[in-house]
Each structure stands twice: as structure tokens, then as C-alpha cells.
GROMACS .gro file of C-alpha atoms in nm:
model
  445
    1MET     CA    1   0.002  -0.007  -0.015
    2PRO     CA    2   0.144   0.345  -0.082
    3SER     CA    3   0.250   0.552   0.205
    4THR     CA    4   0.000   0.862   0.278
    5THR     CA    5   0.263   1.042   0.461
    6SER     CA    6   0.483   1.149   0.179
    7THR     CA    7   0.465   1.532   0.110
    8LYS     CA    8   0.534   1.473  -0.263
    9PRO     CA    9   0.212   1.523  -0.468
   10THR     CA   10   0.093   1.161  -0.594
   11ALA     CA   11  -0.039   1.038  -0.913
   12LEU     CA   12  -0.209   0.702  -1.000
   13VAL     CA   13  -0.113   0.555  -1.344
   14VAL     CA   14  -0.365   0.299  -1.462
   15ASP     CA   15  -0.259   0.086  -1.763
   16ASP     CA   16  -0.213  -0.302  -1.815
   17GLU     CA   17   0.099  -0.246  -2.013
   18PRO     CA   18   0.391  -0.245  -1.776
   19ASP     CA   19   0.639  -0.054  -2.012
   20ILE     CA   20   0.384   0.217  -2.042
   21CYS     CA   21   0.326   0.218  -1.670
   22GLU     CA   22   0.707   0.243  -1.624
   23LEU     CA   23   0.756   0.526  -1.873
   24LEU     CA   24   0.496   0.726  -1.728
   25ALA     CA   25   0.595   0.683  -1.372
   26ILE     CA   26   0.965   0.771  -1.461
   27THR     CA   27   0.854   1.097  -1.614
   28LEU     CA   28   0.627   1.190  -1.314
   29GLU     CA   29   0.904   1.107  -1.080
   30ARG     CA   30   1.139   1.353  -1.269
   31MET     CA   31   0.855   1.617  -1.221
   32GLY     CA   32   0.873   1.560  -0.845
   33ILE     CA   33   0.555   1.363  -0.837
   34ARG     CA   34   0.535   1.008  -0.671
   35ALA     CA   35   0.381   0.764  -0.898
   36ASP     CA   36   0.155   0.467  -0.798
   37THR     CA   37   0.064   0.210  -1.074
   38CYS     CA   38  -0.197  -0.054  -1.125
   39GLY     CA   39  -0.331  -0.241  -1.426
   40ASP     CA   40  -0.716  -0.288  -1.407
   41VAL     CA   41  -1.026  -0.080  -1.302
   42ARG     CA   42  -1.084  -0.272  -0.975
   43THR     CA   43  -0.743  -0.206  -0.828
   44ALA     CA   44  -0.758   0.162  -0.939
   45ARG     CA   45  -1.099   0.193  -0.745
   46GLU     CA   46  -0.949   0.027  -0.439
   47LYS     CA   47  -0.634   0.259  -0.456
   48LEU     CA   48  -0.856   0.589  -0.505
   49ALA     CA   49  -1.076   0.484  -0.229
   50LYS     CA   50  -0.771   0.478   0.016
   51GLU     CA   51  -0.551   0.764  -0.091
   52ASN     CA   52  -0.584   1.126  -0.191
   53TYR     CA   53  -0.424   1.154  -0.549
   54GLN     CA   54  -0.360   1.460  -0.716
   55LEU     CA   55  -0.400   1.312  -1.069
   56CYS     CA   56  -0.536   0.986  -1.204
   57LEU     CA   57  -0.402   0.890  -1.560
   58THR     CA   58  -0.586   0.604  -1.714
   59ASP     CA   59  -0.563   0.398  -2.036
   60MET     CA   60  -0.892   0.344  -2.227
   61ARG     CA   61  -0.861  -0.025  -2.265
   62LEU     CA   62  -0.829  -0.224  -1.942
   63PRO     CA   63  -0.886  -0.586  -1.863
   64ASP     CA   64  -1.207  -0.544  -1.662
   65GLY     CA   65  -1.337  -0.230  -1.828
   66ASP     CA   66  -1.218   0.114  -1.986
   67GLY     CA   67  -1.110   0.452  -1.860
   68LEU     CA   68  -1.449   0.590  -1.906
   69ASP     CA   69  -1.589   0.343  -1.640
   70LEU     CA   70  -1.327   0.489  -1.404
   71VAL     CA   71  -1.419   0.842  -1.481
   72GLU     CA   72  -1.790   0.773  -1.427
   73TRP     CA   73  -1.698   0.612  -1.086
   74ILE     CA   74  -1.485   0.893  -0.958
   75GLN     CA   75  -1.757   1.144  -1.063
   76ALA     CA   76  -2.040   0.949  -0.897
   77ARG     CA   77  -1.849   0.942  -0.544
   78GLY     CA   78  -1.764   1.313  -0.566
   79LEU     CA   79  -1.378   1.244  -0.559
   80ARG     CA   80  -1.175   1.554  -0.625
   81THR     CA   81  -0.897   1.360  -0.805
   82PRO     CA   82  -0.866   1.504  -1.178
   83VAL     CA   83  -0.870   1.213  -1.408
   84ALA     CA   84  -0.704   1.228  -1.743
   85VAL     CA   85  -0.772   0.960  -2.016
   86ILE     CA   86  -0.521   0.811  -2.254
   87THR     CA   87  -0.698   0.778  -2.583
   88ALA     CA   88  -0.609   0.632  -2.925
   89HIS     CA   89  -0.453   0.876  -3.164
   90GLY     CA   90  -0.719   1.063  -3.359
   91ASN     CA   91  -1.005   0.924  -3.146
   92VAL     CA   92  -1.193   1.250  -3.109
   93GLU     CA   93  -1.513   1.078  -3.011
   94THR     CA   94  -1.365   0.899  -2.721
   95ALA     CA   95  -1.207   1.207  -2.592
   96VAL     CA   96  -1.528   1.415  -2.615
   97ARG     CA   97  -1.714   1.147  -2.430
   98ALA     CA   98  -1.433   1.150  -2.150
   99LEU     CA   99  -1.471   1.519  -2.109
  100LYS     CA  100  -1.846   1.502  -2.094
  101LEU     CA  101  -1.837   1.243  -1.826
  102GLY     CA  102  -1.609   1.472  -1.607
  103ALA     CA  103  -1.250   1.393  -1.719
  104PHE     CA  104  -1.015   1.665  -1.639
  105ASP     CA  105  -0.815   1.615  -1.991
  106PHE     CA  106  -0.713   1.349  -2.238
  107ILE     CA  107  -0.383   1.276  -2.410
  108SER     CA  108  -0.329   1.060  -2.710
  109LYS     CA  109  -0.114   0.765  -2.771
  110PRO     CA  110   0.175   0.768  -2.839
  111VAL     CA  111   0.207   0.974  -2.533
  112ASP     CA  112   0.403   1.302  -2.619
  113LEU     CA  113   0.626   1.374  -2.293
  114GLN     CA  114   0.604   1.754  -2.350
  115ASP     CA  115   0.211   1.726  -2.377
  116LEU     CA  116   0.214   1.504  -2.061
  117ARG     CA  117   0.405   1.770  -1.862
  118LYS     CA  118   0.166   2.025  -1.961
  119LEU     CA  119  -0.122   1.807  -1.866
  120VAL     CA  120   0.046   1.731  -1.515
  121ASP     CA  121   0.128   2.097  -1.446
  122ASN     CA  122  -0.235   2.188  -1.509
  123ALA     CA  123  -0.345   1.914  -1.260
  124MET     CA  124  -0.101   2.040  -0.989
  125ARG     CA  125  -0.221   2.389  -1.037
  126LEU     CA  126  -0.590   2.285  -1.015
  127ALA     CA  127  -0.513   2.139  -0.667
  128ALA     CA  128  -0.386   2.465  -0.549
  129ALA     CA  129  -0.695   2.648  -0.698
  130GLN     CA  130  -0.941   2.433  -0.523
  131GLY     CA  131  -1.125   2.543  -0.219
  132GLN     CA  132  -1.133   2.923  -0.312
  133GLU     CA  133  -1.420   3.123  -0.262
  134GLY     CA  134  -1.672   3.186  -0.543
  135ASP     CA  135  -1.667   3.522  -0.729
  136THR     CA  136  -1.898   3.775  -0.584
  137ARG     CA  137  -1.928   3.950  -0.906
  138LEU     CA  138  -2.189   3.700  -1.021
  139LEU     CA  139  -2.463   3.838  -0.780
  140GLY     CA  140  -2.814   3.667  -0.734
  141GLU     CA  141  -2.968   3.435  -0.491
  142SER     CA  142  -3.223   3.277  -0.727
  143ALA     CA  143  -3.211   2.905  -0.784
  144ALA     CA  144  -3.136   2.967  -1.149
  145MET     CA  145  -2.812   3.158  -1.044
  146GLN     CA  146  -2.710   2.899  -0.788
  147ASP     CA  147  -2.726   2.639  -1.039
  148VAL     CA  148  -2.490   2.866  -1.264
  149ARG     CA  149  -2.244   2.903  -0.986
  150ARG     CA  150  -2.228   2.521  -0.912
  151MET     CA  151  -2.189   2.451  -1.289
  152ILE     CA  152  -1.910   2.712  -1.297
  153ALA     CA  153  -1.720   2.524  -1.004
  154LYS     CA  154  -1.766   2.196  -1.176
  155VAL     CA  155  -1.642   2.279  -1.521
  156ALA     CA  156  -1.367   2.483  -1.388
  157ARG     CA  157  -1.199   2.174  -1.259
  158SER     CA  158  -1.188   2.038  -1.625
  159GLN     CA  159  -0.997   2.134  -1.940
  160ALA     CA  160  -1.306   2.050  -2.163
  161PRO     CA  161  -1.416   2.322  -2.408
  162VAL     CA  162  -1.717   2.497  -2.267
  163HIS     CA  163  -2.003   2.686  -2.454
  164ILE     CA  164  -2.176   2.948  -2.271
  165SER     CA  165  -2.521   3.027  -2.413
  166GLY     CA  166  -2.763   3.296  -2.324
  167GLU     CA  167  -2.918   3.633  -2.435
  168SER     CA  168  -2.742   3.941  -2.485
  169GLY     CA  169  -2.643   4.105  -2.163
  170THR     CA  170  -2.662   3.823  -1.923
  171GLY     CA  171  -2.311   3.818  -1.826
  172LYS     CA  172  -2.159   3.540  -2.043
  173GLU     CA  173  -1.809   3.694  -2.049
  174LEU     CA  174  -1.822   3.728  -1.663
  175VAL     CA  175  -1.896   3.339  -1.647
  176ALA     CA  176  -1.608   3.282  -1.874
  177ARG     CA  177  -1.361   3.475  -1.660
  178MET     CA  178  -1.498   3.293  -1.342
  179ILE     CA  179  -1.438   2.949  -1.505
  180HIS     CA  180  -1.067   3.059  -1.596
  181GLU     CA  181  -1.015   3.210  -1.255
  182GLN     CA  182  -1.137   2.906  -1.058
  183GLY     CA  183  -0.948   2.659  -1.254
  184SER     CA  184  -0.594   2.546  -1.300
  185ARG     CA  185  -0.508   2.820  -1.569
  186GLN     CA  186  -0.594   3.081  -1.332
  187ASP     CA  187  -0.236   3.259  -1.325
  188ARG     CA  188  -0.210   3.227  -1.707
  189PRO     CA  189  -0.359   3.458  -1.947
  190PHE     CA  190  -0.737   3.512  -2.011
  191VAL     CA  191  -0.770   3.631  -2.369
  192PRO     CA  192  -1.118   3.757  -2.472
  193VAL     CA  193  -1.208   3.806  -2.844
  194ASN     CA  194  -1.522   3.933  -3.014
  195CYS     CA  195  -1.535   3.708  -3.320
  196GLY     CA  196  -1.793   3.954  -3.483
  197ALA     CA  197  -1.560   4.252  -3.446
  198ILE     CA  198  -1.273   4.123  -3.661
  199PRO     CA  199  -1.276   4.190  -4.040
  200ALA     CA  200  -1.281   3.878  -4.230
  201GLU     CA  201  -0.963   3.952  -4.426
  202LEU     CA  202  -0.774   4.004  -4.105
  203MET     CA  203  -0.904   3.716  -3.905
  204GLU     CA  204  -0.634   3.453  -3.992
  205SER     CA  205  -0.376   3.698  -3.894
  206GLU     CA  206  -0.545   3.805  -3.573
  207PHE     CA  207  -0.590   3.449  -3.435
  208PHE     CA  208  -0.260   3.279  -3.555
  209GLY     CA  209  -0.027   3.567  -3.602
  210HIS     CA  210   0.194   3.644  -3.913
  211ARG     CA  211   0.541   3.666  -4.026
  212LYS     CA  212   0.694   3.999  -4.145
  213GLY     CA  213   0.633   4.044  -4.515
  214SER     CA  214   0.376   3.777  -4.538
  215PHE     CA  215   0.147   4.056  -4.685
  216THR     CA  216   0.110   4.415  -4.754
  217GLY     CA  217   0.144   4.598  -4.421
  218ALA     CA  218   0.301   4.334  -4.248
  219VAL     CA  219   0.617   4.524  -4.130
  220SER     CA  220   0.715   4.288  -3.827
  221ASP     CA  221   0.627   3.945  -3.692
  222LYS     CA  222   0.282   3.968  -3.509
  223GLN     CA  223   0.187   3.722  -3.231
  224GLY     CA  224  -0.185   3.609  -3.278
  225LEU     CA  225  -0.449   3.561  -3.017
  226PHE     CA  226  -0.387   3.174  -2.968
  227GLN     CA  227  -0.017   3.259  -2.889
  228ALA     CA  228  -0.120   3.537  -2.643
  229ALA     CA  229  -0.338   3.283  -2.458
  230ASP     CA  230  -0.084   2.992  -2.462
  231GLY     CA  231  -0.099   2.819  -2.126
  232GLY     CA  232  -0.433   2.998  -2.050
  233THR     CA  233  -0.778   3.051  -2.180
  234LEU     CA  234  -0.898   3.181  -2.522
  235PHE     CA  235  -1.268   3.311  -2.482
  236LEU     CA  236  -1.438   3.322  -2.831
  237ASP     CA  237  -1.739   3.555  -2.785
  238GLU     CA  238  -2.004   3.551  -3.039
  239ILE     CA  239  -1.838   3.248  -3.205
  240ALA     CA  240  -2.145   3.212  -3.423
  241ASP     CA  241  -2.020   3.528  -3.633
  242LEU     CA  242  -1.706   3.339  -3.752
  243PRO     CA  243  -1.719   3.285  -4.138
  244LEU     CA  244  -1.711   2.934  -4.250
  245PRO     CA  245  -1.346   2.942  -4.401
  246MET     CA  246  -1.228   3.049  -4.037
  247GLN     CA  247  -1.440   2.776  -3.884
  248VAL     CA  248  -1.231   2.519  -4.072
  249LYS     CA  249  -0.890   2.651  -3.960
  250LEU     CA  250  -1.023   2.709  -3.597
  251LEU     CA  251  -1.127   2.341  -3.599
  252ARG     CA  252  -0.790   2.227  -3.699
  253VAL     CA  253  -0.607   2.420  -3.461
  254ILE     CA  254  -0.836   2.299  -3.159
  255GLN     CA  255  -0.782   1.930  -3.267
  256GLU     CA  256  -0.402   1.923  -3.365
  257LYS     CA  257  -0.301   2.193  -3.097
  258ASN     CA  258  -0.068   2.340  -3.354
  259LEU     CA  259  -0.102   2.632  -3.556
  260ARG     CA  260   0.090   2.808  -3.863
  261PRO     CA  261   0.114   3.184  -3.851
  262VAL     CA  262   0.045   3.356  -4.200
  263GLY     CA  263   0.362   3.327  -4.408
  264ALA     CA  264   0.520   3.079  -4.174
  265THR     CA  265   0.664   2.762  -4.312
  266THR     CA  266   0.654   2.550  -3.990
  267GLU     CA  267   0.376   2.493  -3.727
  268ILE     CA  268   0.406   2.598  -3.347
  269PRO     CA  269   0.243   2.417  -3.055
  270VAL     CA  270  -0.013   2.609  -2.866
  271ASP     CA  271  -0.195   2.501  -2.525
  272VAL     CA  272  -0.517   2.690  -2.469
  273ARG     CA  273  -0.848   2.604  -2.312
  274ILE     CA  274  -1.133   2.713  -2.539
  275LEU     CA  275  -1.449   2.882  -2.383
  276SER     CA  276  -1.704   3.012  -2.633
  277ALA     CA  277  -2.028   3.230  -2.624
  278THR     CA  278  -2.309   3.338  -2.838
  279HIS     CA  279  -2.647   3.471  -2.803
  280LYS     CA  280  -2.760   3.293  -3.110
  281PRO     CA  281  -2.901   2.952  -3.130
  282LEU     CA  282  -2.602   2.766  -3.243
  283ALA     CA  283  -2.761   2.419  -3.314
  284LYS     CA  284  -3.020   2.584  -3.538
  285LEU     CA  285  -2.716   2.745  -3.725
  286VAL     CA  286  -2.579   2.409  -3.779
  287GLU     CA  287  -2.914   2.284  -3.925
  288ALA     CA  288  -2.898   2.582  -4.155
  289GLY     CA  289  -2.550   2.523  -4.278
  290GLN     CA  290  -2.423   2.846  -4.126
  291PHE     CA  291  -2.192   2.678  -3.863
  292ARG     CA  292  -1.984   2.364  -3.906
  293GLU     CA  293  -2.121   2.068  -3.725
  294ASP     CA  294  -1.785   1.923  -3.649
  295LEU     CA  295  -1.676   2.252  -3.486
  296TYR     CA  296  -1.999   2.270  -3.289
  297TYR     CA  297  -1.927   1.933  -3.109
  298ARG     CA  298  -1.572   2.049  -3.036
  299VAL     CA  299  -1.651   2.367  -2.880
  300ASN     CA  300  -1.988   2.258  -2.707
  301VAL     CA  301  -1.851   1.959  -2.515
  302ILE     CA  302  -2.017   2.124  -2.223
  303GLU     CA  303  -2.287   2.360  -2.248
  304LEU     CA  304  -2.360   2.622  -1.971
  305ARG     CA  305  -2.657   2.825  -2.005
  306VAL     CA  306  -2.690   3.166  -1.839
  307PRO     CA  307  -3.049   3.260  -1.758
  308PRO     CA  308  -3.212   3.565  -1.863
  309LEU     CA  309  -3.296   3.830  -1.597
  310ARG     CA  310  -3.670   3.765  -1.603
  311ASP     CA  311  -3.618   3.407  -1.507
  312ARG     CA  312  -3.410   3.515  -1.196
  313ASP     CA  313  -3.680   3.534  -0.934
  314GLY     CA  314  -3.578   3.792  -0.662
  315ASP     CA  315  -3.252   3.891  -0.804
  316LEU     CA  316  -3.372   4.214  -0.973
  317PHE     CA  317  -3.361   4.451  -0.677
  318LEU     CA  318  -3.055   4.268  -0.540
  319LEU     CA  319  -2.861   4.385  -0.861
  320SER     CA  320  -3.031   4.716  -0.862
  321GLU     CA  321  -2.903   4.810  -0.522
  322HIS     CA  322  -2.549   4.669  -0.612
  323ILE     CA  323  -2.529   4.862  -0.949
  324LEU     CA  324  -2.652   5.192  -0.787
  325ALA     CA  325  -2.386   5.168  -0.501
  326ARG     CA  326  -2.118   5.115  -0.756
  327LEU     CA  327  -2.246   5.391  -0.987
  328ALA     CA  328  -2.256   5.639  -0.674
  329ALA     CA  329  -1.916   5.547  -0.576
  330ASP     CA  330  -1.787   5.614  -0.917
  331MET     CA  331  -1.970   5.941  -0.917
  332GLN     CA  332  -1.870   6.025  -0.558
  333ILE     CA  333  -2.223   6.103  -0.454
  334SER     CA  334  -2.449   5.929  -0.190
  335THR     CA  335  -2.633   5.623  -0.315
  336PRO     CA  336  -2.985   5.689  -0.419
  337THR     CA  337  -3.294   5.490  -0.318
  338LEU     CA  338  -3.545   5.319  -0.540
  339GLY     CA  339  -3.894   5.448  -0.469
  340LYS     CA  340  -4.184   5.213  -0.458
  341ASP     CA  341  -4.321   5.356  -0.793
  342ALA     CA  342  -3.972   5.297  -0.956
  343ARG     CA  343  -3.949   4.940  -0.819
  344ALA     CA  344  -4.305   4.873  -0.949
  345LYS     CA  345  -4.196   4.992  -1.300
  346LEU     CA  346  -3.876   4.790  -1.303
  347LYS     CA  347  -4.065   4.475  -1.197
  348ALA     CA  348  -4.314   4.513  -1.455
  349TYR     CA  349  -4.057   4.527  -1.729
  350PRO     CA  350  -3.914   4.194  -1.887
  351PHE     CA  351  -3.561   4.333  -1.979
  352PRO     CA  352  -3.506   4.207  -2.295
  353GLY     CA  353  -3.132   4.342  -2.278
  354ASN     CA  354  -3.095   4.177  -1.933
  355VAL     CA  355  -2.836   4.302  -1.674
  356ARG     CA  356  -2.668   4.522  -1.921
  357GLU     CA  357  -2.984   4.697  -1.995
  358LEU     CA  358  -3.065   4.732  -1.626
  359GLU     CA  359  -2.729   4.873  -1.575
  360ASN     CA  360  -2.784   5.140  -1.858
  361ILE     CA  361  -3.141   5.239  -1.729
  362LEU     CA  362  -3.006   5.278  -1.371
  363GLU     CA  363  -2.706   5.492  -1.490
  364ARG     CA  364  -2.960   5.719  -1.666
  365ALA     CA  365  -3.180   5.729  -1.366
  366ILE     CA  366  -2.908   5.825  -1.131
  367THR     CA  367  -2.820   6.126  -1.329
  368LEU     CA  368  -3.177   6.239  -1.364
  369CYS     CA  369  -3.299   6.175  -0.996
  370GLU     CA  370  -3.334   6.461  -0.732
  371ASN     CA  371  -3.280   6.427  -0.365
  372SER     CA  372  -3.103   6.104  -0.403
  373ASN     CA  373  -3.460   5.938  -0.474
  374ILE     CA  374  -3.523   5.759  -0.783
  375THR     CA  375  -3.890   5.765  -0.890
  376ALA     CA  376  -4.080   5.606  -1.173
  377ASN     CA  377  -4.031   5.919  -1.392
  378ASP     CA  378  -3.650   5.875  -1.376
  379ILE     CA  379  -3.688   5.517  -1.507
  380HIS     CA  380  -3.678   5.534  -1.887
  381ILE     CA  381  -3.781   5.208  -2.062
  382LYS     CA  382  -3.902   5.117  -2.400
  383GLU     CA  383  -4.271   5.220  -2.390
  384GLY     CA  384  -4.549   4.963  -2.469
  385HIS     CA  385  -4.309   4.659  -2.400
  386THR     CA  386  -4.528   4.457  -2.192
  387SER     CA  387  -4.423   4.101  -2.317
  388ILE     CA  388  -4.111   3.915  -2.363
  389SER     CA  389  -3.943   3.987  -2.697
  390THR     CA  390  -3.918   3.672  -2.928
  391SER     CA  391  -3.626   3.814  -3.110
  392VAL     CA  392  -3.311   3.835  -2.898
  393THR     CA  393  -3.115   3.982  -3.196
  394ALA     CA  394  -3.350   4.265  -3.227
  395THR     CA  395  -3.301   4.367  -2.880
  396SER     CA  396  -2.928   4.276  -2.834
  397ASP     CA  397  -2.825   4.649  -2.926
  398LEU     CA  398  -3.078   4.824  -2.699
  399GLY     CA  399  -2.817   4.939  -2.459
  400ASP     CA  400  -2.615   5.097  -2.741
  401GLN     CA  401  -2.924   5.275  -2.873
  402LEU     CA  402  -2.977   5.422  -2.524
  403GLU     CA  403  -2.631   5.539  -2.492
  404ASN     CA  404  -2.654   5.702  -2.844
  405ILE     CA  405  -2.950   5.886  -2.750
  406GLU     CA  406  -2.812   6.006  -2.428
  407ARG     CA  407  -2.485   6.114  -2.599
  408ASP     CA  408  -2.685   6.300  -2.852
  409ALA     CA  409  -2.881   6.483  -2.575
  410ILE     CA  410  -2.557   6.584  -2.388
  411ILE     CA  411  -2.379   6.702  -2.703
  412LYS     CA  412  -2.687   6.914  -2.784
  413ALA     CA  413  -2.705   7.061  -2.432
  414LEU     CA  414  -2.330   7.145  -2.440
  415GLN     CA  415  -2.366   7.323  -2.773
  416ASP     CA  416  -2.666   7.522  -2.655
  417ALA     CA  417  -2.493   7.614  -2.344
  418ARG     CA  418  -2.166   7.725  -2.555
  419TYR     CA  419  -2.007   7.435  -2.381
  420ASN     CA  420  -2.054   7.588  -2.022
  421LYS     CA  421  -2.087   7.231  -1.835
  422THR     CA  422  -2.259   7.403  -1.532
  423ALA     CA  423  -2.529   7.551  -1.759
  424ALA     CA  424  -2.562   7.234  -1.961
  425ALA     CA  425  -2.614   7.022  -1.651
  426ARG     CA  426  -2.886   7.260  -1.527
  427GLN     CA  427  -3.061   7.227  -1.875
  428LEU     CA  428  -3.033   6.848  -1.849
  429GLY     CA  429  -3.162   6.839  -1.489
  430MET     CA  430  -2.852   6.683  -1.340
  431THR     CA  431  -2.573   6.776  -1.110
  432LEU     CA  432  -2.237   6.899  -1.261
  433ARG     CA  433  -2.055   6.606  -1.114
  434ALA     CA  434  -2.296   6.353  -1.280
  435LEU     CA  435  -2.278   6.536  -1.617
  436ARG     CA  436  -1.892   6.511  -1.597
  437TYR     CA  437  -1.923   6.134  -1.519
  438ARG     CA  438  -2.145   6.079  -1.807
  439ILE     CA  439  -1.913   6.272  -2.063
  440GLN     CA  440  -1.626   6.048  -1.944
  441LYS     CA  441  -1.834   5.750  -1.948
  442LEU     CA  442  -1.970   5.817  -2.307
  443ASN     CA  443  -1.622   5.921  -2.443
  444ILE     CA  444  -1.756   6.265  -2.541
  445GLU     CA  445  -1.469   6.492  -2.657
   0.00000   0.00000   0.00000
């Protein structure tokens, strides 16, 4: 029986081929990790039940079962040991099944020692990350948000690609950051990218980098987003907006873990965890031929749905109070209160723009209110919006529209007052400090 008093981290290697067990054990020992080995599922279960391993590395094919059986057994008993599965080379389906069942990661045969070291390093960092407090930025006491936080904690322990779905304004990027910050890559880069904001002709260069002289304007070597996220997490926001040719190239990099910068003759390895998000129904885009099915299954190994604000019972006023306190601190004013009529007006509204829209509405209200009391008249919402919008896309830019209206009003007031801010603030019915804050917030020159 292995000793439980060793101060070294310990890994369990499960493989019925003694040569592979020995190779993996030697590699782990050189990394300062004590290796324990066995050759079947039954013995592995016995060992896992007796000792707290920091990593379990198991082959798929074993005499009395397979690696997936062991993954399921570990998950069913709530053991915190991260388990990685050794799969046959190119067997993507098995790797995806393992990740869906709760495997920490996978590695293909023949085992590349450099890839193994990266996997082990991630597992050791995961142990250090466990037990940390949840992120208070994801506010909400509703059952829906408690489920989201539990799901974040679960998927953070894995290296599996996660697709975050939800309407615009629900906080998908915040969820992605929390997954990164609670996982083994927390001390490595988190690189968010809006896939819809990159021009198609520059997309390959932005993602994979380029070499000097590879095209007109390439005056020096440039690192791509994948390289910037190496060792960490790449968050592909609005992944549905990727053009089909780029989807093919992205799929290959995810599968091969290698990329070739534009103009380069050789490939370079990259180690990133992929998180993605979109407010569009990705499965329907696959059916319509607008999103590749093979890429869909690679990025959607685990799906995490962020609920809309209207489905978060009891969270509206908790969020409102937090947002108002933050805005007031930024503006260096006392936190205003929400009057009963203002609360009633907010409660009756379905918030098609979700939390982002709530923030925009409260930002406007705090600049309009008098005597630190927000009334219904200070709450400007879309008139006649008494039912939930069926088109998420149609409402996704609502926050931007409100900001544009407010920007135009401030600019007009400044022009009418010959750029006297005190007079403009008086005309707008807000304090000078509030006006200065809004000018800075809206980037008004």
C-alpha cells in the first residue's frame, strides 16, 4: 500500500502495459510527483478509495473495463481527483465522451512527453486552486443563479471546451472569466475576443499571427490571439459570427493543438483552453448550414446556459442596489434609493437586454433623480414593452441605442450652453458631477 505520509504530490497511473506504466512513472518522478501504478479498474478503485491522489492517468482499454468506467466512478463518488484519459491517436469521439463524463483532460497515444508535462502541470495547479471562494461579481440568490455557480465550479476543474449560451446582456463573459479564475489556468492569460468585431480579411492574422512581409502592411512579426493565450484560456465571444472558412482553420488548431502563422513555413504548438459564447441558437445555425457541425461538437463539449434576468426570481432589486452603489461610488455621490413606484416599474418590465440593460437604465436614472430618490419618472424604458421579446437579436443592441440617445442629448445641451458644463447640467436636470461622469463614460470629446 502506498504511504500517505509523503509530502510529494501523488499520481495514480492505470495501464495494463507494464512498459507504459514504467515510462509514465519515470516521467512523473522527474517532475517531483510520486507515481503509483496498477493495471485494472478494480485495483484503481481500491487505491482511489484509500488515498488522496492529485492526478489519475488511465488508459482507455483495461482488462476489466475502460477508462470511461473509472471516470464515471470517480464522478459518482464526488472524488476531487482530476482524471485524464489516454486515448488512441485521432479518436476524437472518445476524448469528447471522456470530457462530457467529467474527465479533467485527455492525451493521445503515443504519449508525447511535452504534452504530458503540460497536462500534469495543469492538474497540480488545479489542486492549488481548489477550495477558493466563489466570485462575488456574479450576484444573485435565485435558484437559477445558484445552479450557474455550481456549474462554473464543476467545469472549472476540467480542461473541456465549454460553450456559454444565453441572451445578450446576461453576463456570458463574466461567467467565462470565473471559469478561468477558478481553474488550473488562473495564473495564465485570459484572452477574450469578439469574433464579430474582426474583419474577415484580417481574421487569420489576428488569430494565428503572421510573419514579417507575409502580406502588404506586415512590417514585423505579429503574435496571434492563440499565442497570446498560450497556457491559459481563449474566450471566443460571438463565435457564431465566424465565417465558414475560418471555422475550418479554427477546428484544425483545436484538434491538432498546432498552428501556422500567416507566412510561416512551420507549425508551432499551442496550449489553450477554449471557452466560447453566443446569443444566437448555435444548433439551429448548424441545421441551416451556417455553422460547421464538427466545430459545434468540439466547442460545445459542455454547455452552460446563463438565464435571462426575467427568469431570476428575486434577483432584480439585489442587482439594482449593487449597481446603484457602484455607480454612486464612481460619481462620488450618496447612493440613491429606489422609490416604490420605480420598483414597480422595473418589476413590470421584462428586460430584453438583461443585466446590461438594467445597468444602462439605472445609470440614466441616477443622473436624472433629485434628492437621491429615484422615482418612476427617472426610469426610462421602452414604452409599450409588456411582453417578452421573441427576437433576441432585435434587442441585443438596445443598450447601445440608449447610449447614443443620451450622447446626442448631452452634446446638444453642451452646444446650446456654448460648452458651459454648469449650464448644460442645469438644462439636463442633473448635477455637474453627474454630467462630468457621463461625459467621461460616453467618451464625449
